[in-house]
Amino acid sequence: MSTATIDVHEAPAGSHVNYLNAKYGVKSWLLTTDHKRIALLYLVSITLMFFVGGFFAVLMRLHLIEPQGALVQPETYNKLFTMHGVIMVFFFLVPSIPATLGNFLVPMMIGARDLAFPRLNLLSWYIYVIGACFTLYAVISGGVDTGWTFYTPYSSSFSHTSVIPTALGVFITGFSSILTGLNFVVTIHKMRAPGLTWFRLPLFIWAIYATSIIFILGTPVIAITLFLLGLERLLHIGIFDPAIGGDPILFQHLFWFYSHPAVYIMILPGMGVMSELVTCFSRKKIFGYSFVAFSSLSIAIISFLVWGHHMFVTGQSIYAGLIFSVLSFMVAIPSAVKVFNWTATLYKGSISYDAPMLYALGFIGLFTMGGLTGLFLASLATDVHLNGTYFIVAHFHYIMVGGAVMAYLGGIHFWWPKITGRLYPDGWARFAALVIFVGFNLTFFPQFMLGYLGMPRRFAVYPAEFQVLNVMSSAGASILGIGYLIPLIYLTWSMRYGPAAGPNPWGAKGLEWTTPSPPPTENFEEIPVVTEDAYDYAHSTVTRG
Amino acid sequence: MTVHSAHPPGFAHQFEDMQQQREAGSLGMWVFLLTEIMFFGGLFAGYIIYRALYLPAFEIGSHLLEVQFGALNTAVLILSSLTMALAIHSAQVGKRRAQVWFLITTMILGAAFLAIKFTFEWHHDYVEHLVPGFGFIIRPEWGAAGQHVPMFFCFYFFMTGLHAIHMIIGIGLLTVLTVMAHRGRFAPEYYAPLEVSGLYWHFVDIIWIFLFPLLYLIGGRYIGGGH
């Protein structure tokens, strides 16, 4: 037993001055420029949005228990899936890992005192909140029914719902992403600790860096697109509406130029979390570090060249379709490289099944399924059959929920002791991970079958022969919902009653584990000097607390 | 530069030294300009696509613009970039009065650009019923191409409008910088805010350098006579 073990149990949380107890009061939080406090502000706001978005999903699944619809009017159903999509995509998935874990960890992992622009960081949170307020206002003022894709001309000329406030909310929130991405890029370039070369960086940092590139290059395009959409709707001048001279396909091109890379904004940070979890809980160096690092960058780059696969059947030329199909297959390569490398890392590792690792293992399986079904959709011929069915819904939920949300929860569980200085009840955490895995698969696997059988998405009613699978899916959704509530309860409980965590409860490598938990406001008393590669568990003297 | 002495002016706590801070600020602005290029890029892409689709209408639209004011504004903006560069140079060599005057000149030139844009051009367009959404009248002499002329003006107003918003933000920045310069906040060792804002100002200038030929010149008006 090393001295680290003794420290773990003797240092009660809050005994030292840290970022949580350095200052008190609402003002000290709302005006903070500390990246760790801003990460917590984000955590609270996106958790709220997650449960709002989840609430709409629960209503939808309840409605679909009966073929004729059990709960709401068809018009209301249209609003439910739209608001579920808008809130989950723009206000939960996009900011989830970057704005919470990224904000908290980027300076800590690279040995810096803060991000390069702390005030800009706070500003980006306020921009997020303002954007969220506009969108929530749209929800309260009657909702919006265009689908999260805002396709024109329906959104610009025909829909009678709150399109403008929703689009404005998304537009504003985009700037929060841009500023966060900018902050990360500059911080990672300029503020690494002495000795921390690019190829010694944790892979989480590479993933965040790749994500930031998409934030910076993609988000402005959706901003200008929604701006044009708003102007067309307000002034009735033809840009996208063919009746007044516009081109609706141009809207789709511009929309997906951002929104396909945005899919990788949602999954890349999750992949970064995965590399940290898999190495720590198999006590091994990552297999093929540089392959994993460069696969993040190549995903970011290729992601900008595949948007046309959303438009195979909407009027794009067949030759463009061919090219986009090939390019979409190409993006599967770096994704597969990552999965193979995580699996190879597990090989002959000494694996422990703590709660974060359960999420990580779940991720590998679910992401693989989500990714492989993506290839069905990247093939032109099969896509014609599967397009617009529940197969698509199941596919992207396997990536977004089975991948991104699993990784997010795994990351939250992994770094929770660092963030709060407290341990959560391990048994409950493993139980919740299991409930979420079961609930998720029961919800979305039947949707693959429904889609393959031809059930179209976005409809409030369906033929009676699909009822069994729909009821299974709805049952799964209620299990999944409970699975998400359990961590909310025990994590909140642990903030007050959890036992003290000590600086490094997992025996993990990485600079963030070398400071006390919770970390002091300045992160490091002395800026560390790095002399070893990332994940050097073979030569590690650190043991688990 | 190794400035570890107590607190150099303008030093922020999260950095190790002034050089790191200056490099971070400069990289931050370059990255920001990258997002700006993509921001305008969406509009440029839309403009080019629709110009290819509705060429006759876009040529009619381009002919209706007042090219002499566009040219004058181009000159005004290029001059303002020069005075901005001179203001930074004055800070580098530590001339405070020259700094302030060059900044004020830059602001005046920026304001002159906006004044010409709004009073001579936009107002004229409004009087001529060329503002889509505000009483646009399609003239019979435009023929079949006429129905798409409003689209040219949509893009014209979006693009020059977005550019004007950037100019206004730039003038706001310059106001703050002028006050700072007047109070002697900049010295040869510390002038990063000036340098970074200069990058922004030049970028807004360059956007106009692309907008001017795209909107005013390429319509077959001068090259080959065209129509």
Coordinates of C-alpha atoms in Angstrom, one line a residue, chain A residues 57-459:
Chain A
A57 CA -39.4 11.9 -25.7
V58 CA -41.3 10.1 -22.9
L59 CA -44.6 11.8 -24.1
M60 CA -43.9 10.6 -27.7
R61 CA -43.3 7.0 -26.6
L62 CA -46.4 7.1 -24.4
H63 CA -48.4 8.3 -27.4
L64 CA -47.1 5.6 -29.7
I65 CA -48.3 2.7 -27.4
E66 CA -51.5 2.6 -29.5
P67 CA -51.6 2.6 -33.3
Q68 CA -54.1 5.5 -33.4
G69 CA -52.1 7.4 -30.8
A70 CA -52.9 7.3 -27.1
L71 CA -52.1 10.7 -25.9
V72 CA -52.0 13.8 -28.1
Q73 CA -53.3 15.4 -31.3
P74 CA -51.2 14.8 -34.4
E75 CA -50.2 18.5 -34.5
T76 CA -48.9 18.2 -30.9
Y77 CA -47.0 15.1 -31.8
N78 CA -45.2 17.1 -34.5
K79 CA -44.2 19.6 -32.0
L80 CA -43.1 17.0 -29.5
F81 CA -40.5 15.4 -31.9
T82 CA -39.4 18.8 -33.1
M83 CA -38.7 20.2 -29.6
H84 CA -37.2 16.9 -28.5
G85 CA -34.7 17.1 -31.4
V86 CA -33.9 20.8 -31.1
I87 CA -33.3 20.7 -27.4
M88 CA -31.4 17.4 -27.4
V89 CA -29.2 18.3 -30.4
F90 CA -28.4 22.0 -29.8
F91 CA -28.8 22.3 -26.1
F92 CA -27.6 19.0 -24.8
L93 CA -25.5 16.9 -27.1
V94 CA -23.5 19.6 -28.8
P95 CA -22.4 21.3 -25.5
S96 CA -22.5 18.2 -23.3
I97 CA -19.0 16.9 -23.0
P98 CA -17.0 19.9 -24.4
A99 CA -18.7 22.5 -22.2
T100 CA -18.8 20.5 -19.0
L101 CA -15.9 17.9 -18.9
G102 CA -14.0 19.8 -21.5
N103 CA -14.2 23.1 -19.6
F104 CA -13.2 21.4 -16.4
L105 CA -10.5 19.1 -17.8
V106 CA -8.7 20.9 -20.6
P107 CA -6.7 23.3 -18.4
M108 CA -6.2 20.5 -15.8
M109 CA -5.0 17.9 -18.3
I110 CA -2.5 20.3 -20.0
G111 CA -1.2 21.7 -16.7
A112 CA -2.6 25.3 -17.1
R113 CA -4.2 27.6 -14.5
D114 CA -7.2 28.3 -16.7
L115 CA -8.3 28.6 -20.3
A116 CA -6.6 31.3 -22.4
F117 CA -9.7 33.6 -22.2
P118 CA -11.6 33.1 -19.0
R119 CA -14.0 36.0 -19.4
L120 CA -14.9 34.8 -22.9
N121 CA -15.6 31.4 -21.4
L122 CA -18.1 32.9 -19.0
L123 CA -19.6 34.9 -21.8
S124 CA -20.1 31.7 -23.8
W125 CA -22.1 30.3 -20.9
Y126 CA -24.3 33.4 -20.8
I127 CA -24.8 33.2 -24.6
Y128 CA -25.9 29.5 -24.1
V129 CA -28.4 30.5 -21.4
I130 CA -29.8 33.3 -23.6
G131 CA -30.2 31.0 -26.5
A132 CA -31.8 28.4 -24.3
C133 CA -34.3 31.0 -23.0
F134 CA -35.4 31.9 -26.5
T135 CA -35.9 28.2 -27.3
L136 CA -37.8 27.5 -24.0
Y137 CA -39.9 30.6 -24.8
A138 CA -40.7 29.0 -28.1
V139 CA -41.7 25.8 -26.2
I140 CA -44.0 27.7 -23.9
S141 CA -45.5 30.0 -26.6
G142 CA -46.9 27.0 -28.4
G143 CA -43.9 25.0 -29.7
V144 CA -42.6 24.5 -33.1
D145 CA -43.3 21.7 -35.6
T146 CA -40.8 21.9 -38.4
G147 CA -38.6 19.0 -37.2
W148 CA -35.1 19.9 -35.9
T149 CA -33.9 20.3 -39.4
F150 CA -36.1 23.4 -40.1
Y151 CA -36.5 22.3 -43.8
T152 CA -37.7 25.0 -46.1
P153 CA -40.1 26.1 -47.5
Y154 CA -42.3 24.6 -44.7
S155 CA -40.4 26.4 -42.0
S156 CA -40.1 29.7 -43.9
S157 CA -43.5 30.0 -45.5
F158 CA -46.1 27.6 -44.1
S159 CA -45.6 26.6 -40.5
H160 CA -47.7 28.7 -38.1
T161 CA -45.6 27.8 -35.0
S162 CA -42.8 29.6 -33.2
V163 CA -40.1 29.1 -35.8
I164 CA -38.4 32.4 -35.3
P165 CA -37.8 32.2 -31.5
T166 CA -36.5 28.6 -31.9
A167 CA -34.2 29.4 -34.8
L168 CA -33.0 32.5 -32.9
G169 CA -32.2 30.4 -29.9
V170 CA -30.2 28.0 -32.0
F171 CA -28.5 30.9 -33.8
I172 CA -27.5 32.5 -30.5
T173 CA -26.3 29.3 -28.9
G174 CA -24.1 28.7 -31.9
F175 CA -21.9 31.6 -30.8
S176 CA -21.4 29.9 -27.4
S177 CA -20.0 26.9 -29.3
I178 CA -17.8 29.0 -31.5
L179 CA -16.3 30.9 -28.5
T180 CA -15.8 27.6 -26.5
G181 CA -14.0 26.0 -29.5
L182 CA -11.9 29.1 -30.0
N183 CA -10.9 29.1 -26.4
F184 CA -9.9 25.4 -26.5
V185 CA -7.9 25.7 -29.7
V186 CA -5.8 28.6 -28.3
T187 CA -5.4 27.0 -24.9
I188 CA -4.3 23.7 -26.3
H189 CA -1.8 25.4 -28.7
K190 CA -0.3 27.9 -26.3
M191 CA -0.7 26.8 -22.7
R192 CA 0.6 23.3 -22.4
A193 CA 2.9 22.7 -19.4
P194 CA 6.6 22.4 -20.0
G195 CA 7.4 18.9 -21.5
L196 CA 3.8 18.2 -22.6
T197 CA 4.4 17.8 -26.3
W198 CA 1.5 17.1 -28.7
F199 CA 2.1 13.4 -28.6
R200 CA 2.1 13.2 -24.8
L201 CA -1.3 14.8 -24.6
P202 CA -4.2 12.7 -23.3
L203 CA -6.3 11.6 -26.2
F204 CA -9.3 13.4 -24.6
I205 CA -7.4 16.6 -25.6
W206 CA -7.0 15.5 -29.2
A207 CA -10.7 14.7 -29.4
I208 CA -11.6 18.1 -27.9
Y209 CA -9.2 19.8 -30.3
A210 CA -10.8 18.0 -33.3
T211 CA -14.3 19.0 -32.0
S212 CA -13.2 22.6 -31.6
I213 CA -12.2 22.7 -35.3
I214 CA -15.7 21.7 -36.2
F215 CA -17.2 24.2 -33.8
I216 CA -15.1 27.0 -35.4
L217 CA -15.6 26.0 -39.1
G218 CA -19.1 24.6 -39.0
T219 CA -21.2 26.6 -36.6
P220 CA -20.9 29.9 -38.4
V221 CA -22.5 28.3 -41.5
I222 CA -25.6 27.1 -39.6
A223 CA -25.8 30.6 -38.0
I224 CA -25.9 32.4 -41.4
T225 CA -28.3 29.7 -42.7
L226 CA -30.8 30.2 -39.9
F227 CA -30.4 34.0 -40.3
L228 CA -31.4 33.7 -44.0
L229 CA -34.3 31.5 -43.0
G230 CA -35.5 34.0 -40.5
L231 CA -35.3 36.8 -43.0
E232 CA -37.2 34.9 -45.6
R233 CA -39.9 34.1 -43.0
L234 CA -40.1 37.7 -41.8
L235 CA -39.9 39.6 -45.1
H236 CA -41.2 37.0 -47.6
I237 CA -38.3 37.4 -49.9
G238 CA -37.2 34.4 -52.0
I239 CA -34.1 32.6 -50.9
F240 CA -35.2 29.1 -50.1
D241 CA -38.9 29.1 -51.1
P242 CA -39.2 28.0 -54.7
A243 CA -42.6 29.7 -55.0
I244 CA -40.8 33.1 -54.7
G245 CA -37.6 32.2 -56.6
G246 CA -35.5 30.4 -54.0
D247 CA -34.0 27.0 -53.9
P248 CA -34.9 24.7 -51.0
I249 CA -32.0 22.3 -51.9
L250 CA -29.6 25.1 -51.1
F251 CA -31.0 25.3 -47.6
Q252 CA -30.4 21.6 -47.2
H253 CA -26.8 21.9 -48.4
L254 CA -26.1 24.7 -46.0
F255 CA -27.9 23.1 -43.1
W256 CA -26.2 19.8 -43.4
F257 CA -22.8 21.4 -44.1
Y258 CA -22.9 22.2 -40.4
S259 CA -25.3 19.6 -39.1
H260 CA -23.4 16.6 -40.4
P261 CA -20.1 17.7 -38.8
A262 CA -22.2 18.5 -35.7
V263 CA -22.8 14.7 -35.4
Y264 CA -19.1 14.4 -34.9
I265 CA -19.2 17.3 -32.5
M266 CA -21.4 15.1 -30.4
I267 CA -19.5 11.8 -30.7
L268 CA -15.8 12.9 -30.9
P269 CA -15.6 14.2 -27.3
G270 CA -17.2 10.9 -26.2
M271 CA -14.5 9.0 -28.1
G272 CA -11.9 11.1 -26.2
V273 CA -13.6 10.1 -22.9
M274 CA -13.5 6.5 -24.0
S275 CA -9.7 6.5 -24.5
E276 CA -9.3 7.7 -20.9
L277 CA -11.7 5.2 -19.4
V278 CA -10.4 2.2 -21.3
T279 CA -6.8 2.8 -20.4
C280 CA -7.4 3.5 -16.8
F281 CA -9.7 0.5 -16.1
S282 CA -7.5 -2.0 -18.0
R283 CA -4.3 -0.5 -16.6
K284 CA -2.7 -0.4 -20.0
K285 CA -1.2 2.1 -22.3
I286 CA -3.5 2.9 -25.3
F287 CA -2.9 0.6 -28.2
G288 CA -1.6 2.8 -31.1
Y289 CA -1.7 6.3 -29.6
S290 CA -0.9 8.2 -32.8
F291 CA -3.6 6.2 -34.7
V292 CA -6.2 7.2 -32.2
A293 CA -5.0 10.8 -32.1
F294 CA -5.0 11.2 -35.9
S295 CA -8.3 9.4 -36.3
S296 CA -9.9 12.2 -34.3
L297 CA -8.5 14.8 -36.7
S298 CA -9.4 12.8 -39.8
I299 CA -12.9 12.4 -38.6
A300 CA -13.1 16.1 -38.1
I301 CA -11.8 16.8 -41.7
I302 CA -13.8 14.1 -43.5
S303 CA -16.9 15.1 -41.6
F304 CA -17.0 18.3 -43.7
L305 CA -17.2 16.3 -46.9
V306 CA -20.1 13.9 -46.3
W307 CA -23.1 16.2 -45.8
G308 CA -24.8 15.1 -49.1
H309 CA -25.7 11.7 -47.7
H310 CA -28.6 13.4 -46.0
M311 CA -29.9 14.4 -49.5
F312 CA -29.8 11.1 -51.5
V313 CA -33.5 11.3 -52.1
T314 CA -34.2 15.0 -51.9
G315 CA -33.2 16.2 -55.4
Q316 CA -29.4 16.2 -55.3
S317 CA -27.8 14.9 -58.5
I318 CA -27.1 11.2 -58.6
Y319 CA -23.4 11.8 -59.3
A320 CA -23.1 14.0 -56.2
G321 CA -24.9 11.2 -54.4
L322 CA -22.2 8.7 -55.6
I323 CA -19.4 10.8 -54.4
F324 CA -21.0 11.5 -51.0
S325 CA -21.7 7.8 -50.6
V326 CA -18.0 6.9 -51.1
L327 CA -16.9 9.7 -48.7
S328 CA -19.4 8.5 -46.1
F329 CA -17.9 5.1 -46.2
M330 CA -14.5 6.7 -45.7
V331 CA -15.5 8.4 -42.5
A332 CA -16.2 4.9 -41.1
I333 CA -12.5 4.1 -41.3
P334 CA -11.1 6.3 -38.6
S335 CA -14.1 5.5 -36.5
A336 CA -13.4 1.8 -36.8
V337 CA -9.7 2.4 -36.1
K338 CA -10.8 3.8 -32.7
V339 CA -13.0 0.8 -31.9
F340 CA -10.2 -1.6 -32.8
N341 CA -7.7 0.2 -30.8
W342 CA -9.9 0.3 -27.7
T343 CA -10.5 -3.4 -28.0
A344 CA -6.8 -4.1 -28.5
T345 CA -6.1 -2.0 -25.4
L346 CA -8.5 -4.2 -23.4
Y347 CA -6.6 -7.3 -24.6
K348 CA -4.6 -8.8 -21.7
G349 CA -5.4 -5.8 -19.6
S350 CA -6.2 -6.1 -15.9
I351 CA -9.8 -5.0 -16.3
S352 CA -11.9 -3.8 -13.4
Y353 CA -15.7 -3.2 -13.8
D354 CA -16.2 0.0 -12.0
A355 CA -19.2 2.1 -13.1
P356 CA -17.3 4.3 -15.6
M357 CA -15.9 1.2 -17.2
L358 CA -19.4 -0.3 -17.6
Y359 CA -20.4 2.7 -19.6
A360 CA -17.3 2.4 -21.6
L361 CA -17.9 -1.2 -22.5
G362 CA -21.5 -0.3 -23.3
F363 CA -20.2 2.4 -25.6
I364 CA -18.0 0.1 -27.6
G365 CA -20.9 -2.3 -28.4
L366 CA -23.6 0.3 -29.0
F367 CA -21.3 2.6 -31.0
T368 CA -20.3 -0.3 -33.2
M369 CA -23.9 -1.1 -33.9
G370 CA -24.7 2.5 -34.6
G371 CA -21.7 2.9 -36.9
L372 CA -22.3 -0.3 -38.9
T373 CA -26.0 0.5 -39.5
G374 CA -24.7 3.9 -40.7
L375 CA -23.1 2.0 -43.6
F376 CA -26.5 0.7 -44.6
L377 CA -27.6 4.3 -44.9
A378 CA -24.5 5.4 -46.7
S379 CA -25.2 2.9 -49.5
L380 CA -27.3 4.7 -52.1
A381 CA -29.6 1.7 -52.9
T382 CA -30.4 0.6 -49.3
D383 CA -30.8 4.2 -48.3
V384 CA -33.7 4.6 -50.7
H385 CA -35.5 1.9 -48.8
L386 CA -34.5 2.9 -45.3
N387 CA -34.7 6.7 -45.7
G388 CA -37.4 8.3 -43.6
T389 CA -38.1 5.2 -41.6
Y390 CA -37.5 4.3 -37.9
F391 CA -34.2 2.6 -39.1
I392 CA -32.7 6.1 -39.3
V393 CA -34.1 7.0 -35.8
A394 CA -32.6 3.8 -34.4
H395 CA -29.3 4.4 -36.2
F396 CA -28.6 7.8 -34.9
H397 CA -29.9 7.1 -31.4
Y398 CA -27.4 4.3 -31.2
I399 CA -24.7 6.9 -31.9
M400 CA -26.1 9.8 -30.0
V401 CA -27.5 8.0 -27.0
G402 CA -25.7 4.7 -27.0
G403 CA -22.5 6.5 -27.9
A404 CA -22.4 10.1 -26.8
V405 CA -24.7 9.9 -23.8
M406 CA -23.0 6.7 -22.5
A407 CA -19.6 8.3 -22.8
Y408 CA -20.9 11.5 -21.2
L409 CA -22.2 9.5 -18.2
G410 CA -19.1 7.4 -18.1
G411 CA -17.0 10.6 -18.0
I412 CA -19.2 12.2 -15.4
H413 CA -18.8 9.1 -13.2
F414 CA -15.0 8.9 -13.8
W415 CA -14.3 12.6 -13.0
W416 CA -17.0 13.1 -10.4
P417 CA -14.6 12.5 -7.5
K418 CA -12.3 15.1 -9.0
I419 CA -15.0 17.6 -9.6
T420 CA -16.8 17.3 -6.2
G421 CA -14.1 15.7 -4.0
R422 CA -16.7 13.0 -3.1
L423 CA -17.3 9.4 -4.0
Y424 CA -20.8 8.2 -5.1
P425 CA -22.3 4.8 -4.0
D426 CA -20.6 2.4 -6.4
G427 CA -23.3 -0.3 -6.2
W428 CA -26.0 2.1 -7.3
A429 CA -23.8 3.5 -10.1
R430 CA -23.2 0.0 -11.5
F431 CA -26.9 -0.8 -11.2
A432 CA -27.9 2.4 -13.0
A433 CA -25.4 1.7 -15.8
L434 CA -27.0 -1.7 -16.3
V435 CA -30.5 -0.3 -16.3
I436 CA -29.6 2.3 -18.9
F437 CA -28.0 -0.3 -21.1
V438 CA -31.0 -2.6 -20.9
G439 CA -33.5 0.3 -21.3
F440 CA -31.6 1.7 -24.2
N441 CA -31.5 -1.5 -26.2
L442 CA -35.1 -2.3 -25.5
T443 CA -36.1 1.2 -26.7
F444 CA -34.1 1.4 -29.9
F445 CA -33.5 -2.2 -31.1
P446 CA -37.2 -2.7 -32.0
Q447 CA -36.9 0.6 -34.0
F448 CA -34.4 -1.0 -36.3
M449 CA -36.9 -3.7 -37.0
L450 CA -39.8 -1.3 -37.4
G451 CA -37.8 0.8 -39.8
Y452 CA -36.7 -2.2 -41.8
L453 CA -40.3 -3.3 -42.0
G454 CA -41.2 0.2 -43.4
M455 CA -42.6 2.2 -40.5
P456 CA -42.1 5.9 -41.4
R457 CA -40.7 8.2 -38.8
R458 CA -42.4 11.5 -37.7
F459 CA -46.0 10.1 -37.8

